[in-house]
Short mmCIF file of C-alpha atoms in Angstrom, two decimals:
data_model
loop_
_atom_site.label_atom_id
_atom_site.label_comp_id
_atom_site.label_asym_id
_atom_site.label_seq_id
_atom_site.Cartn_x
_atom_site.Cartn_y
_atom_site.Cartn_z
CA UNK A 1 102.50 112.98 85.70
CA UNK A 2 104.72 112.27 88.65
CA UNK A 3 104.88 109.15 90.79
CA UNK A 4 105.08 108.78 94.57
CA UNK A 5 105.86 105.69 96.62
CA UNK A 6 104.48 105.35 100.15
CA UNK A 7 106.87 103.21 102.14
CA UNK A 8 105.77 100.83 104.90
CA UNK A 9 107.08 103.30 107.51
CA UNK A 10 104.75 106.00 106.12
CA UNK A 11 107.45 108.06 104.44
CA UNK A 12 107.17 109.03 100.77
CA UNK A 13 109.71 108.74 97.97
CA UNK A 14 109.44 110.51 94.62
CA UNK A 15 111.99 110.66 91.82
CA UNK A 16 114.40 113.59 92.06
CA UNK A 17 114.20 116.36 89.48
CA UNK A 18 116.90 115.36 87.02
CA UNK A 19 115.64 117.01 83.85
CA UNK A 20 113.36 114.13 82.85
CA UNK A 21 110.93 114.54 85.77
CA UNK A 22 108.26 117.23 85.48
CA UNK A 23 108.71 119.96 88.07
CA UNK A 24 105.00 120.59 88.45
CA UNK A 25 102.77 122.54 90.81
CA UNK A 26 100.83 119.41 91.77
CA UNK A 27 104.04 117.54 92.60
CA UNK A 28 105.23 120.42 94.80
CA UNK A 29 101.81 120.65 96.45
CA UNK A 30 101.75 116.92 97.22
CA UNK A 31 105.21 117.15 98.80
CA UNK A 32 104.10 120.09 100.96
CA UNK A 33 100.79 118.50 101.99
CA UNK A 34 102.57 115.26 102.90
CA UNK A 35 105.07 117.18 105.04
CA UNK A 36 102.20 119.11 106.66
CA UNK A 37 100.72 115.73 107.60
CA UNK A 38 103.98 114.78 109.32
CA UNK A 39 105.31 112.56 106.55
CA UNK A 40 108.97 112.45 105.61
CA UNK A 41 109.43 112.98 101.86
CA UNK A 42 112.63 112.13 100.01
CA UNK A 43 113.46 112.93 96.42
CA UNK A 44 115.85 110.41 94.90
CA UNK A 45 116.35 108.00 92.04
CA UNK A 46 114.17 104.89 92.28
CA UNK A 47 114.70 102.06 89.82
CA UNK A 48 112.15 99.75 88.28
CA UNK A 49 113.84 96.87 90.15
CA UNK A 50 113.47 98.75 93.46
CA UNK A 51 109.78 99.32 92.66
CA UNK A 52 109.25 95.65 91.82
CA UNK A 53 111.19 94.33 94.81
CA UNK A 54 109.69 96.90 97.18
CA UNK A 55 106.12 95.97 96.26
CA UNK A 56 106.93 92.25 96.50
CA UNK A 57 108.52 92.60 99.95
CA UNK A 58 105.95 95.05 101.30
CA UNK A 59 108.56 97.80 101.73
CA UNK A 60 106.49 99.86 99.26
CA UNK A 61 102.95 99.96 100.63
CA UNK A 62 101.25 102.29 98.13
CA UNK A 63 101.99 103.94 94.80
CA UNK A 64 100.22 106.92 93.26
CA UNK A 65 100.57 109.32 90.37
CA UNK A 66 99.84 113.02 90.49
CA UNK A 67 99.27 115.70 87.91
CA UNK A 68 97.09 118.67 87.09
CA UNK A 69 94.18 116.73 85.57
CA UNK A 70 94.51 113.53 87.59
CA UNK A 71 95.22 115.30 90.91
CA UNK A 72 96.15 112.05 92.72
CA UNK A 73 95.47 108.65 91.19
CA UNK A 74 96.34 105.37 92.92
CA UNK A 75 98.49 102.94 90.92
CA UNK A 76 97.66 99.27 91.47
CA UNK A 77 99.63 97.68 88.64
CA UNK A 78 102.47 98.53 86.32
CA UNK A 79 102.79 96.10 83.44
CA UNK A 80 104.19 95.71 79.99
CA UNK A 81 105.27 92.73 77.90
CA UNK A 82 107.96 91.67 80.38
CA UNK A 83 107.04 93.22 83.76
CA UNK A 84 104.07 92.94 86.09
CA UNK A 85 104.36 94.89 89.33
CA UNK A 86 101.53 95.13 91.83
CA UNK A 87 98.16 93.51 92.19
CA UNK A 88 95.13 93.60 89.90
CA UNK A 89 92.85 93.95 92.93
CA UNK A 90 94.93 96.60 94.73
CA UNK A 91 92.88 99.19 96.56
CA UNK A 92 93.73 102.85 97.07
CA UNK A 93 95.82 103.18 100.21
CA UNK A 94 95.01 105.26 103.28
CA UNK A 95 97.96 107.62 102.84
CA UNK A 96 97.23 108.14 99.15
CA UNK A 97 93.60 108.97 99.86
CA UNK A 98 94.40 111.20 102.87
CA UNK A 99 96.79 113.31 100.78
CA UNK A 100 94.26 113.40 97.94
CA UNK A 101 91.43 114.54 100.22
CA UNK A 102 93.60 117.20 101.85
CA UNK A 103 94.75 118.58 98.48
CA UNK A 104 91.23 118.53 97.01
CA UNK A 105 89.92 120.17 100.19
CA UNK A 106 92.37 123.03 99.78
CA UNK A 107 91.44 123.38 96.11
CA UNK A 108 87.69 123.45 96.83
CA UNK A 109 87.92 125.63 99.94
CA UNK A 110 86.74 123.03 102.46
CA UNK A 111 90.23 122.88 104.00
CA UNK A 112 92.07 126.04 105.02
CA UNK A 113 94.78 127.11 102.58
CA UNK A 114 97.69 127.82 104.93
CA UNK A 115 100.17 128.29 102.08
CA UNK A 116 98.47 131.06 100.11
CA UNK A 117 98.03 128.87 97.06
CA UNK A 118 94.53 130.10 96.21
CA UNK A 119 93.63 133.46 94.70
CA UNK A 120 90.04 134.71 94.73
CA UNK A 121 89.14 136.01 91.27
CA UNK A 122 85.71 137.45 91.97
#
């Protein structure tokens, strides 16, 4: 799974590939779809403190995870014994859902595949 942060200005941030981040097809596809939608995407280190402070200040508007099985899944809360980031009643954000619908549309053939990602088998 990979994580994406939608900033209040509509841009996206995802952790850079440093050897501990999965360089996956879904991650690459999300980056491309977001760019196709006119979103700026940056790949850089993002700390837990930046996540916490960004959500608290509103600088981070949405958070979602992506992966092969999950496709795109909104993240409302991150918590463990010492941290609680987010809101229990958080709803999926507009940008998260727009990227999800576009990606699923390409996968199911209801949205034109302009990147040649799909191969007809039969």
